[in-house]
Short mmCIF file of C-alpha atoms in Angstrom, two decimals:
data_model
loop_
_atom_site.label_atom_id
_atom_site.label_comp_id
_atom_site.label_asym_id
_atom_site.label_seq_id
_atom_site.Cartn_x
_atom_site.Cartn_y
_atom_site.Cartn_z
CA MET L 1 -0.34 -0.11 -0.01
CA THR L 2 1.86 3.31 -0.92
CA ASP L 3 -0.61 6.16 0.27
CA SER L 4 -1.26 5.11 4.03
CA ASN L 5 -2.67 7.02 6.69
CA ALA L 6 -0.39 7.98 9.96
CA ALA L 7 -3.09 5.70 11.57
CA ASP L 8 -2.36 2.86 9.64
CA ASP L 9 1.31 2.41 11.13
CA ASN L 10 -0.60 1.10 14.29
CA TRP L 11 -2.82 -0.90 12.79
CA LEU L 12 -2.08 -3.96 14.78
CA ILE L 13 -2.28 -3.04 18.32
CA ASP L 14 -1.10 -5.84 21.07
CA GLU L 15 -3.95 -5.55 23.56
CA ASP L 16 -3.42 -8.29 25.70
CA ASP L 17 -0.92 -10.41 24.99
CA ASP L 18 -1.76 -12.97 27.72
CA GLU L 19 -5.26 -13.91 26.00
CA LEU L 20 -3.05 -15.61 23.42
CA PRO L 21 -3.11 -19.47 23.02
CA ALA L 22 -0.40 -21.30 24.55
CA SER L 23 1.82 -22.39 21.18
CA GLY L 24 0.05 -26.07 20.17
CA LEU L 25 2.72 -28.34 18.94
CA GLY L 26 0.98 -31.19 17.11
CA ALA L 27 2.99 -34.19 15.90
CA PRO L 28 5.78 -33.28 13.59
CA ASP L 29 3.98 -35.26 10.64
CA GLN L 30 0.70 -33.16 11.15
CA ARG L 31 -0.36 -30.68 8.40
CA LEU L 32 -0.36 -27.20 8.77
CA TRP L 33 -2.88 -24.57 7.89
CA ARG L 34 -1.75 -22.61 5.53
CA VAL L 35 -2.36 -18.83 5.25
CA LEU L 36 -1.53 -16.39 2.35
CA ILE L 37 -0.60 -12.90 3.06
CA VAL L 38 -1.08 -10.43 0.09
CA ASP L 39 -0.21 -6.81 0.67
CA ASP L 40 2.35 -4.69 -1.12
CA ASP L 41 3.71 -3.37 2.29
CA VAL L 42 6.76 -5.33 3.80
CA ASP L 43 5.84 -4.25 7.15
CA VAL L 44 2.12 -5.61 7.06
CA HIS L 45 3.84 -8.97 6.31
CA ALA L 46 6.08 -8.77 9.19
CA VAL L 47 4.23 -7.79 11.88
CA THR L 48 1.63 -10.15 10.49
CA ARG L 49 3.80 -12.89 11.21
CA LEU L 50 4.76 -11.96 14.20
CA ALA L 51 0.98 -11.62 15.68
CA LEU L 52 0.21 -15.17 13.89
CA ARG L 53 3.70 -16.75 15.11
CA ASN L 54 2.15 -18.95 18.54
CA VAL L 55 -0.99 -19.16 16.64
CA SER L 56 -2.76 -23.06 16.43
CA PHE L 57 -5.82 -24.84 15.81
CA LYS L 58 -6.56 -28.25 16.29
CA GLY L 59 -3.17 -29.00 17.21
CA ARG L 60 -2.07 -27.86 14.05
CA GLU L 61 0.14 -24.64 13.46
CA LEU L 62 0.16 -21.96 10.53
CA GLU L 63 2.35 -21.94 7.68
CA LEU L 64 2.36 -18.59 6.21
CA PHE L 65 3.07 -17.55 2.54
CA SER L 66 3.65 -14.24 1.47
CA ALA L 67 2.63 -12.21 -1.73
CA TYR L 68 3.11 -8.26 -2.55
CA SER L 69 1.12 -8.24 -5.55
CA GLY L 70 -2.34 -9.53 -6.92
CA ARG L 71 -0.74 -11.29 -9.71
CA GLU L 72 2.22 -13.03 -7.28
CA ALA L 73 -0.74 -14.09 -5.11
CA PHE L 74 -2.46 -15.89 -7.83
CA GLU L 75 0.52 -17.63 -8.54
CA ILE L 76 1.05 -19.10 -5.84
CA LEU L 77 -2.51 -19.50 -5.03
CA ARG L 78 -2.75 -21.74 -8.93
CA ASP L 79 0.27 -23.35 -7.72
CA THR L 80 -0.22 -24.30 -3.94
CA PRO L 81 -2.91 -26.45 -2.67
CA ASP L 82 -4.88 -26.37 0.11
CA ILE L 83 -4.31 -22.92 1.33
CA ALA L 84 -7.28 -22.19 3.91
CA LEU L 85 -6.84 -18.53 4.53
CA VAL L 86 -5.68 -15.62 1.95
CA LEU L 87 -5.19 -12.17 3.90
CA LEU L 88 -5.83 -9.86 1.10
CA ASP L 89 -5.16 -5.99 1.08
CA VAL L 90 -7.08 -4.32 -1.56
CA VAL L 91 -5.01 -1.29 -2.63
CA MET L 92 -1.53 -2.85 -4.34
CA GLU L 93 -0.15 -2.43 -7.68
CA THR L 94 -3.85 -0.98 -8.95
CA ASP L 95 -6.50 0.62 -6.68
CA ASP L 96 -8.83 -2.63 -7.27
CA ALA L 97 -5.84 -5.18 -7.06
CA GLY L 98 -7.02 -7.28 -4.08
CA LEU L 99 -11.23 -7.04 -5.49
CA ILE L 100 -9.85 -8.49 -8.78
CA LEU L 101 -7.79 -11.16 -6.94
CA ALA L 102 -10.96 -12.01 -5.05
CA ARG L 103 -12.94 -12.31 -8.15
CA ARG L 104 -10.05 -14.55 -9.91
CA ILE L 105 -10.12 -17.26 -7.23
CA ARG L 106 -13.35 -18.05 -7.71
CA GLU L 107 -14.03 -17.59 -11.15
CA GLU L 108 -10.67 -18.90 -12.57
CA LEU L 109 -9.37 -21.13 -10.16
CA HIS L 110 -12.81 -22.38 -9.41
CA ASN L 111 -11.70 -22.39 -5.63
CA ALA L 112 -14.57 -22.11 -3.63
CA ILE L 113 -13.48 -23.42 -0.19
CA VAL L 114 -10.55 -20.75 0.46
CA ARG L 115 -11.64 -18.38 2.82
CA VAL L 116 -10.81 -14.75 1.83
CA VAL L 117 -10.81 -11.77 4.04
CA LEU L 118 -10.54 -8.51 2.64
CA ARG L 119 -7.91 -5.80 5.22
CA THR L 120 -7.58 -2.18 3.86
CA GLY L 121 -6.38 0.84 4.96
CA GLN L 122 -8.87 3.10 3.12
CA PRO L 123 -12.39 2.00 3.57
CA GLY L 124 -14.03 4.53 2.01
CA GLN L 125 -12.30 3.52 -1.42
CA ALA L 126 -13.58 0.03 -1.33
CA PRO L 127 -16.96 0.56 0.65
CA GLU L 128 -17.78 -2.42 2.86
CA GLN L 129 -21.69 -3.37 1.68
CA ARG L 130 -20.93 -3.02 -1.59
CA VAL L 131 -17.61 -4.84 -1.49
CA ILE L 132 -19.58 -7.81 0.44
CA ILE L 133 -22.39 -7.75 -2.06
CA GLU L 134 -20.73 -7.85 -5.07
CA TYR L 135 -17.59 -10.00 -4.40
CA ASP L 136 -17.42 -13.58 -2.81
CA ILE L 137 -15.47 -12.72 0.16
CA ASN L 138 -15.89 -13.58 3.70
CA ASP L 139 -15.28 -10.75 5.73
CA TYR L 140 -13.86 -7.26 5.49
CA LYS L 141 -11.68 -5.32 7.95
CA ALA L 142 -10.37 -2.17 8.40
CA LYS L 143 -6.70 -2.18 9.23
CA THR L 144 -7.08 0.12 11.95
CA GLU L 145 -9.44 -1.86 13.79
CA LEU L 146 -7.36 -4.78 13.77
CA THR L 147 -5.62 -5.81 17.36
CA THR L 148 -3.74 -8.88 17.37
CA GLN L 149 -6.39 -10.44 19.80
CA LYS L 150 -9.12 -9.73 16.37
CA LEU L 151 -6.79 -10.78 13.83
CA PHE L 152 -6.71 -14.16 15.88
CA THR L 153 -10.40 -14.44 15.93
CA THR L 154 -10.80 -13.58 12.35
CA VAL L 155 -8.00 -16.12 11.45
CA ILE L 156 -9.59 -19.32 13.67
CA SER L 157 -12.71 -18.51 12.57
CA ALA L 158 -11.86 -18.77 8.98
CA LEU L 159 -10.22 -21.68 9.50
CA ARG L 160 -13.07 -23.27 10.77
CA ALA L 161 -15.25 -22.39 8.11
CA TYR L 162 -12.73 -23.92 5.94
CA GLU L 163 -12.65 -26.88 7.86
CA SER L 164 -16.29 -27.63 7.20
CA LEU L 165 -16.00 -26.51 3.78
CA ASN L 166 -13.07 -28.90 3.14
CA MET L 167 -15.02 -31.68 5.08
CA LEU L 168 -18.14 -31.52 2.42
CA GLU L 169 -15.73 -31.45 -0.46
CA ARG L 170 -13.88 -34.30 0.51
CA SER L 171 -16.90 -36.06 1.68
CA ARG L 172 -18.51 -34.97 -1.65
CA ILE L 173 -15.14 -36.58 -3.61
CA GLY L 174 -14.65 -39.50 -1.12
CA LEU L 175 -18.51 -40.44 -1.60
CA GLY L 176 -17.98 -40.38 -5.23
CA LYS L 177 -14.63 -42.73 -4.98
CA ILE L 178 -16.26 -45.40 -2.81
CA LEU L 179 -19.30 -45.43 -5.87
CA ALA L 180 -16.39 -45.91 -8.53
CA GLY L 181 -14.09 -47.94 -6.28
CA ALA L 182 -17.05 -50.40 -5.52
CA THR L 183 -18.04 -50.82 -8.75
CA ASN L 184 -14.54 -51.39 -10.38
CA LEU L 185 -14.04 -54.34 -7.36
CA TYR L 186 -16.76 -56.19 -9.02
CA GLN L 187 -14.98 -56.48 -12.17
CA ILE L 188 -11.89 -58.03 -10.18
CA HIS L 189 -11.94 -62.07 -10.35
CA SER L 190 -9.35 -63.28 -7.70
CA LEU L 191 -9.44 -62.70 -3.80
CA ARG L 192 -5.95 -61.20 -4.22
CA GLU L 193 -6.62 -58.81 -6.74
CA PHE L 194 -10.19 -58.00 -4.69
CA ALA L 195 -7.79 -56.83 -1.61
CA SER L 196 -5.42 -55.29 -3.62
CA GLY L 197 -8.21 -53.35 -5.14
CA VAL L 198 -9.54 -52.29 -2.09
CA LEU L 199 -6.25 -51.16 -0.57
CA ASN L 200 -5.63 -49.01 -3.60
CA GLN L 201 -8.93 -47.29 -2.85
CA VAL L 202 -8.85 -47.02 0.96
CA SER L 203 -5.55 -44.86 -0.03
CA ALA L 204 -7.58 -42.63 -2.41
CA ILE L 205 -10.20 -41.97 0.06
CA LEU L 206 -7.65 -41.46 2.93
CA ASP L 207 -5.63 -38.75 0.63
CA VAL L 208 -3.29 -38.67 2.76
CA GLY L 209 -0.84 -40.99 2.25
CA SER L 210 0.07 -44.11 3.62
CA ASP L 211 3.67 -46.25 5.08
CA GLY L 212 1.55 -49.26 3.92
CA VAL L 213 -1.90 -51.14 3.99
CA LEU L 214 -2.74 -54.63 4.96
CA CYS L 215 -5.63 -56.70 3.93
CA LEU L 216 -6.05 -60.05 6.24
CA MET L 217 -9.27 -62.55 6.74
CA GLN L 218 -10.24 -64.54 9.59
CA GLY L 219 -12.89 -67.74 9.06
CA ASP L 220 -14.43 -69.72 11.26
CA THR L 221 -11.19 -71.31 12.95
CA GLY L 222 -10.12 -68.00 14.07
CA VAL L 223 -6.66 -68.11 12.14
CA THR L 224 -5.81 -65.06 10.71
CA THR L 225 -4.42 -65.24 7.10
CA VAL L 226 -2.49 -62.40 4.84
CA VAL L 227 -4.70 -61.45 1.87
CA ALA L 228 -2.57 -58.74 0.29
CA ALA L 229 -0.12 -56.64 2.18
CA THR L 230 1.89 -52.91 0.33
CA GLY L 231 4.17 -50.62 0.81
CA HIS L 232 5.78 -51.25 4.54
CA TYR L 233 4.23 -54.29 4.54
CA ALA L 234 5.00 -55.95 2.02
CA ALA L 235 7.06 -58.30 3.21
CA LEU L 236 4.03 -60.20 5.12
CA ASN L 237 2.80 -61.13 1.58
CA GLU L 238 5.10 -64.21 2.17
CA ALA L 239 3.68 -64.84 5.31
CA GLU L 240 0.59 -66.66 4.76
CA LEU L 241 -0.68 -66.23 8.46
CA MET L 242 -0.17 -62.89 10.42
CA PRO L 243 2.46 -63.27 12.88
CA THR L 244 0.94 -62.54 16.26
CA GLY L 245 4.07 -60.76 17.61
CA HIS L 246 3.87 -58.02 14.74
CA PRO L 247 2.92 -54.49 16.69
CA LEU L 248 -0.22 -54.41 14.50
CA TRP L 249 -1.20 -57.40 15.98
CA PRO L 250 -2.84 -56.12 19.06
CA THR L 251 -5.38 -53.79 17.28
CA ILE L 252 -6.14 -56.12 14.51
CA ALA L 253 -6.88 -59.51 17.27
CA LYS L 254 -9.40 -56.41 18.82
CA ALA L 255 -11.29 -55.80 15.82
CA PHE L 256 -11.72 -59.48 15.10
CA ALA L 257 -12.60 -59.89 18.74
CA GLU L 258 -15.04 -57.01 19.19
CA LYS L 259 -16.21 -57.46 15.40
CA LYS L 260 -15.88 -53.21 14.88
CA SER L 261 -13.17 -51.03 13.52
CA GLN L 262 -10.41 -49.35 15.64
CA PHE L 263 -8.50 -46.41 15.24
CA GLU L 264 -5.84 -46.03 17.80
CA HIS L 265 -3.96 -43.93 16.09
CA PRO L 266 -1.21 -44.98 14.71
CA ALA L 267 -2.70 -48.51 14.01
CA ASN L 268 -6.33 -47.84 12.62
CA VAL L 269 -8.30 -51.05 11.39
CA LEU L 270 -11.69 -51.27 9.11
CA PHE L 271 -13.35 -54.22 9.99
CA ILE L 272 -15.73 -55.94 7.61
CA HIS L 273 -18.41 -58.60 8.32
CA THR L 274 -19.72 -59.96 5.00
CA GLN L 275 -23.10 -62.32 5.02
CA GLU L 276 -21.35 -65.22 3.85
CA ASN L 277 -20.18 -64.91 7.48
CA ARG L 278 -16.36 -64.35 6.70
CA GLU L 279 -14.23 -61.10 8.33
CA VAL L 280 -12.13 -59.09 6.90
CA ALA L 281 -9.84 -56.59 8.68
CA ILE L 282 -7.77 -53.86 6.71
CA SER L 283 -5.26 -51.84 8.55
CA VAL L 284 -3.89 -48.56 7.63
CA THR L 285 -1.01 -46.63 9.30
CA PRO L 286 -1.47 -42.91 7.46
CA PRO L 287 0.69 -40.83 9.17
CA TRP L 288 -1.62 -38.55 11.20
CA PRO L 289 -4.91 -39.46 13.13
CA LEU L 290 -7.40 -39.63 10.53
CA ALA L 291 -10.65 -37.01 10.97
CA GLN L 292 -14.04 -37.72 11.86
CA ILE L 293 -14.98 -37.35 8.28
CA GLN L 294 -12.28 -40.04 7.12
CA ARG L 295 -13.47 -42.40 9.37
CA ASP L 296 -16.67 -41.94 8.23
CA LEU L 297 -16.05 -42.32 4.96
CA LEU L 298 -14.27 -45.35 5.52
CA GLU L 299 -17.00 -47.13 7.61
CA VAL L 300 -19.38 -46.45 4.36
CA PHE L 301 -16.69 -47.69 2.35
CA CYS L 302 -16.40 -50.96 4.25
CA GLN L 303 -20.00 -51.70 3.78
CA ARG L 304 -20.09 -51.35 -0.09
CA ILE L 305 -17.30 -53.82 0.00
CA ALA L 306 -18.94 -56.20 2.32
CA ALA L 307 -21.38 -57.09 -0.88
CA ALA L 308 -18.34 -56.65 -3.29
CA PHE L 309 -16.83 -59.30 -1.46
CA ASP L 310 -19.59 -61.73 -1.24
CA ASN L 311 -20.13 -61.48 -4.93
CA LEU L 312 -16.56 -62.22 -5.26
CA TYR L 313 -16.90 -65.37 -3.12
CA MET L 314 -19.82 -66.19 -5.37
CA PHE L 315 -18.37 -65.55 -8.42
CA GLY L 316 -15.21 -67.32 -7.18
CA GLN L 317 -17.46 -70.42 -6.54
CA LEU L 318 -19.16 -70.52 -9.99
CA ARG L 319 -16.17 -70.07 -11.70
CA LYS L 320 -14.62 -73.06 -9.85
CA ALA L 321 -17.44 -74.76 -10.84
CA GLN L 322 -17.01 -73.97 -14.76
CA GLU L 323 -13.21 -75.46 -14.07
CA ALA L 324 -14.27 -78.34 -12.62
CA THR L 325 -16.61 -78.74 -15.79
CA VAL L 326 -14.11 -77.95 -18.39
CA VAL L 327 -11.92 -80.22 -16.76
CA ALA L 328 -14.24 -83.15 -16.95
CA LEU L 329 -15.02 -82.90 -20.12
CA ALA L 330 -11.50 -83.08 -20.98
CA ASP L 331 -10.98 -86.19 -18.45
CA LEU L 332 -13.52 -87.63 -20.72
CA ALA L 333 -11.85 -87.16 -23.86
CA GLU L 334 -8.72 -87.86 -22.44
CA PHE L 335 -9.84 -91.11 -20.32
CA ARG L 336 -9.61 -93.02 -23.66
CA ASP L 337 -6.53 -92.08 -24.51
CA LYS L 338 -3.72 -93.21 -22.47
CA GLY L 339 -1.26 -92.05 -24.63
CA THR L 340 -1.69 -88.68 -23.69
CA GLY L 341 -1.61 -87.92 -19.99
CA GLY L 342 -0.90 -84.77 -18.57
CA HIS L 343 -1.13 -83.19 -22.07
CA VAL L 344 -3.92 -81.36 -21.71
CA ARG L 345 -2.92 -79.49 -18.51
CA ARG L 346 0.66 -78.99 -19.92
CA VAL L 347 -1.35 -77.46 -23.40
CA GLN L 348 -3.13 -75.54 -20.66
CA LEU L 349 -0.21 -73.75 -18.94
CA LEU L 350 1.73 -72.88 -22.09
CA SER L 351 -1.22 -71.58 -24.09
CA SER L 352 -2.03 -69.20 -20.88
CA SER L 353 1.87 -68.38 -21.31
CA LEU L 354 2.12 -68.06 -24.77
CA ALA L 355 -0.78 -65.77 -25.49
CA GLN L 356 0.66 -63.11 -22.51
CA ARG L 357 4.08 -63.68 -24.25
CA LEU L 358 1.90 -62.19 -27.64
CA HIS L 359 0.24 -59.77 -25.56
CA ALA L 360 3.38 -58.25 -24.49
CA ARG L 361 5.40 -58.42 -27.55
CA GLY L 362 2.38 -56.23 -28.94
CA ALA L 363 0.97 -58.46 -31.51
CA TYR L 364 -2.53 -58.73 -32.76
CA PRO L 365 -3.71 -56.41 -30.17
CA ASP L 366 -7.03 -56.30 -31.61
CA GLU L 367 -7.15 -60.17 -31.00
CA VAL L 368 -4.92 -60.98 -28.05
CA THR L 369 -7.91 -59.18 -25.58
CA PRO L 370 -7.96 -59.05 -21.83
CA GLN L 371 -11.12 -61.57 -22.52
CA LEU L 372 -8.78 -64.17 -24.41
CA LEU L 373 -5.88 -63.81 -21.58
CA ASP L 374 -8.33 -64.74 -19.13
CA MET L 375 -9.75 -67.60 -20.65
CA ILE L 376 -7.73 -69.75 -23.15
CA GLY L 377 -5.78 -71.94 -20.62
CA LEU L 378 -9.12 -73.37 -19.58
CA ALA L 379 -10.70 -73.14 -22.80
CA SER L 380 -7.44 -74.74 -24.36
CA ILE L 381 -8.16 -77.96 -21.98
CA LEU L 382 -11.04 -78.46 -24.63
CA HIS L 383 -9.39 -79.05 -27.89
CA ASP L 384 -9.38 -82.49 -28.32
CA VAL L 385 -12.90 -82.89 -26.69
CA GLY L 386 -14.06 -84.19 -30.08
CA LYS L 387 -12.28 -87.05 -29.82
CA VAL L 388 -15.04 -89.18 -27.52
CA ALA L 389 -16.69 -89.74 -31.15
CA THR L 390 -13.69 -91.45 -32.95
CA PRO L 391 -13.74 -95.40 -32.59
CA ASP L 392 -11.22 -97.04 -30.43
CA HIS L 393 -9.54 -98.78 -33.01
CA ILE L 394 -8.54 -95.59 -34.68
CA LEU L 395 -7.77 -93.50 -31.66
CA LEU L 396 -5.56 -96.19 -29.40
CA LYS L 397 -3.96 -97.76 -33.13
CA PRO L 398 -0.23 -98.00 -32.06
CA GLY L 399 1.08 -97.19 -35.75
CA ILE L 400 0.07 -95.60 -38.60
CA HIS L 401 -3.23 -94.89 -39.72
CA THR L 402 -4.59 -95.73 -43.11
CA PRO L 403 -5.96 -93.02 -45.13
CA GLU L 404 -9.43 -93.94 -44.07
CA GLU L 405 -8.92 -94.11 -40.53
CA ARG L 406 -6.78 -90.62 -40.79
CA ALA L 407 -10.15 -88.77 -42.09
CA GLU L 408 -12.39 -90.95 -39.28
CA MET L 409 -9.36 -88.86 -37.00
CA GLN L 410 -9.87 -85.78 -38.44
CA GLN L 411 -13.64 -85.49 -37.79
CA HIS L 412 -12.78 -85.10 -33.92
CA ALA L 413 -11.94 -81.21 -34.85
CA ALA L 414 -15.74 -80.61 -36.48
CA VAL L 415 -17.26 -82.67 -33.82
CA GLY L 416 -15.32 -80.87 -30.99
CA GLN L 417 -16.48 -77.53 -32.44
CA THR L 418 -20.13 -78.31 -32.66
CA ILE L 419 -20.54 -80.36 -29.33
CA LEU L 420 -18.71 -76.95 -28.04
CA GLU L 421 -20.89 -73.96 -29.90
CA ARG L 422 -23.87 -75.96 -28.75
CA ALA L 423 -23.60 -75.64 -25.22
CA SER L 424 -21.89 -72.33 -25.62
CA LYS L 425 -25.45 -70.80 -27.03
CA MET L 426 -26.47 -71.80 -23.14
CA VAL L 427 -24.12 -69.07 -22.47
CA ASP L 428 -25.01 -64.94 -22.83
CA GLY L 429 -21.95 -63.52 -24.19
CA VAL L 430 -18.22 -64.99 -24.71
CA SER L 431 -17.17 -67.79 -22.15
CA TYR L 432 -14.71 -70.57 -22.17
CA LEU L 433 -17.27 -72.70 -24.27
CA THR L 434 -16.75 -70.07 -26.89
CA TYR L 435 -12.76 -70.08 -27.26
CA GLY L 436 -13.19 -73.97 -26.89
CA ALA L 437 -15.34 -74.17 -29.68
CA GLN L 438 -12.96 -71.69 -31.87
CA ILE L 439 -9.68 -73.87 -30.77
CA ALA L 440 -11.50 -77.53 -31.09
CA GLY L 441 -12.64 -76.41 -34.65
CA GLY L 442 -9.60 -74.12 -35.78
CA HIS L 443 -6.48 -76.03 -33.99
CA HIS L 444 -5.67 -78.23 -36.90
CA GLU L 445 -6.11 -75.41 -39.19
CA HIS L 446 -2.91 -74.43 -40.97
CA TRP L 447 -1.52 -70.55 -42.07
CA ASP L 448 -1.33 -71.43 -45.60
CA GLY L 449 -5.13 -73.17 -45.67
CA ASN L 450 -3.91 -76.57 -45.97
CA GLY L 451 -5.27 -77.91 -42.72
CA TYR L 452 -8.54 -79.38 -41.10
CA PRO L 453 -11.76 -79.21 -41.33
CA ASN L 454 -12.45 -75.82 -43.35
CA GLN L 455 -8.99 -74.91 -44.37
CA LEU L 456 -9.21 -71.73 -43.41
CA LYS L 457 -6.20 -69.48 -44.02
CA GLU L 458 -4.02 -67.17 -42.15
CA ARG L 459 -6.05 -64.80 -39.36
CA ALA L 460 -9.20 -66.36 -40.69
CA ILE L 461 -8.42 -68.77 -38.07
CA PRO L 462 -9.35 -67.52 -34.59
CA ILE L 463 -6.34 -66.53 -32.41
CA ALA L 464 -7.12 -68.83 -29.46
CA ALA L 465 -6.88 -71.82 -32.39
CA ARG L 466 -3.49 -70.29 -33.86
CA ILE L 467 -2.16 -70.52 -30.46
CA VAL L 468 -3.06 -73.86 -29.06
CA ALA L 469 -2.11 -75.29 -32.76
CA VAL L 470 1.50 -74.32 -31.88
CA VAL L 471 1.18 -75.46 -28.33
CA ASP L 472 -0.62 -78.96 -28.78
CA VAL L 473 2.16 -80.11 -31.57
CA PHE L 474 4.97 -78.56 -29.56
CA ASP L 475 3.83 -80.39 -26.73
CA SER L 476 2.80 -83.81 -28.64
CA LEU L 477 6.67 -83.83 -30.05
CA LEU L 478 7.85 -83.99 -26.83
CA HIS L 479 6.28 -86.85 -25.09
CA GLU L 480 5.71 -90.31 -26.20
CA ARG L 481 2.49 -91.05 -27.98
CA PRO L 482 1.26 -94.78 -29.20
CA TYR L 483 3.03 -94.17 -32.54
CA LYS L 484 6.49 -91.97 -31.81
CA GLU L 485 8.89 -91.63 -29.32
CA PRO L 486 9.35 -88.14 -27.84
CA TRP L 487 11.62 -85.78 -29.45
CA PRO L 488 14.64 -84.43 -28.10
CA HIS L 489 13.61 -80.36 -27.28
CA THR L 490 15.85 -78.97 -30.04
CA GLU L 491 14.65 -80.74 -32.77
CA ALA L 492 10.86 -80.18 -31.59
CA VAL L 493 12.16 -76.35 -31.84
CA ASN L 494 13.61 -76.68 -34.69
CA TYR L 495 10.50 -78.20 -36.04
CA ILE L 496 7.98 -75.65 -34.99
CA LYS L 497 10.67 -73.13 -36.65
CA GLU L 498 10.59 -74.66 -39.96
CA ARG L 499 6.66 -74.62 -39.66
CA ALA L 500 6.31 -71.07 -39.39
CA GLY L 501 4.48 -69.20 -42.34
CA LYS L 502 3.13 -72.82 -43.40
CA GLN L 503 1.47 -74.73 -40.33
CA PHE L 504 1.85 -71.94 -37.96
CA ASP L 505 1.02 -68.42 -37.23
CA PRO L 506 4.80 -67.16 -37.51
CA GLU L 507 4.10 -64.38 -35.17
CA VAL L 508 2.99 -66.84 -32.42
CA VAL L 509 6.09 -69.25 -33.40
CA ALA L 510 7.79 -66.00 -32.38
CA ALA L 511 6.51 -65.47 -29.27
CA LEU L 512 7.14 -69.29 -28.32
CA LEU L 513 10.96 -68.93 -29.13
CA ASP L 514 11.04 -65.55 -27.13
CA MET L 515 9.85 -67.59 -24.51
CA ILE L 516 12.02 -70.35 -25.30
CA GLU L 517 15.10 -67.94 -25.16
CA ARG L 518 13.92 -66.49 -21.96
CA ASP L 519 13.72 -70.23 -20.32
CA PRO L 520 15.04 -72.32 -22.04
CA SER L 521 13.09 -75.03 -20.09
CA VAL L 522 9.84 -74.26 -21.75
CA GLY L 523 8.25 -77.31 -22.85
CA ARG L 524 10.00 -79.95 -20.40
CA THR L 525 8.41 -81.93 -18.41
CA PRO L 526 10.27 -81.41 -14.81
CA GLU L 527 11.83 -84.03 -13.62
#
């Protein structure tokens, strides 16, 4: 302020130092209240800092920022999060610089919760009634009326209002995260993945950072198992059971015993009880005590994820039933063909790994979808299910097949596809049976169009079938059959290489060779 009155020199008068609160030193890891002083007079900054040096509110001290023009203040507000209060002079580089900044805070920065207190040494230049009505400010003070005690009252009132508005805003954001997070959790397929998703959502809701989050589960036996752990507790992922000597154990045990959440900083344990009578505890250790609004949000989140947890359990049971059905069908086909023992299980593992390698290489992004990656392993088990229709004298023949027998044998591809397509129509959407039908019908097709049963060519052959085609032959070469001895690993690899671009998709072969280069034991039976 350039033209201050003589009275302005004494605008901050110590009325009674004894009335000031004692310094409240909170925990060193607690955040500070951020206050921005905006004034073009250096002395105003100095005396304001002096007056507020011992002020604290709810155990949190003040962190003071200084700006000497409206433009500088705008940049600080734009770049510095969580400023709670702006003590703003009206007259600075222009007669209305403070008023312009007040408007920019709301309209350009869209910051509706920071509290703005105007301080002026020339009240007549910006009449109070007009300013209060036309500008979104929270208080208007003449510098001549601001004593130390009144400044303290103004600051504390502004911080209390900011805290209330901030809680409302965090509640709104937190509830949005809960809704989005719980929805995402319904798309997860494994308990560990589910727990990891919960941990991420909890960290997002807290929005305070965390040294780590721990998810535990306890069943009817009372045994506490570690489901997932992050950050500082990541090492517990390797420990199946929760160590009772761990510092968090007393609070965790109390949560399970009392069947309710525990907030005993630094240990905070969220308790979740599901309809399926499983109990889950999530331990979080934020660097400062959780505010009540954070506790309330986490309790709401726990209610939501309890339902998601039950759905996951039921989905898991359904998935296991599907897998059991698929395995039973494959076992039925393999039961008659004693020479293929273990073949379908090896095909399952290698098909899944090969699909993942294709994905990592960026091959066929439109075909190698997350859905395929999830289902191809189990679906590949069904590749020879059509052999149930092959007569024993052909299926079990130890020698070379005649042309007629070969033609009869080749019918298993079409038979398998027909059986699985019929079954897949009983299920909405894409399922294991959908991919199983593609694999059963297409894993004997050749890249160059010389395969069977439909002489499909190149990418007209479904990607799942092109993957299993390579895996099926590779595994068959490496293991004994009624009509052949196992091939050496090198010869089997060379055969696959030679057939790339003829029998096999070159990209799939390249991915297999990539896997073998990374791990030479790929395809070998462990001794």
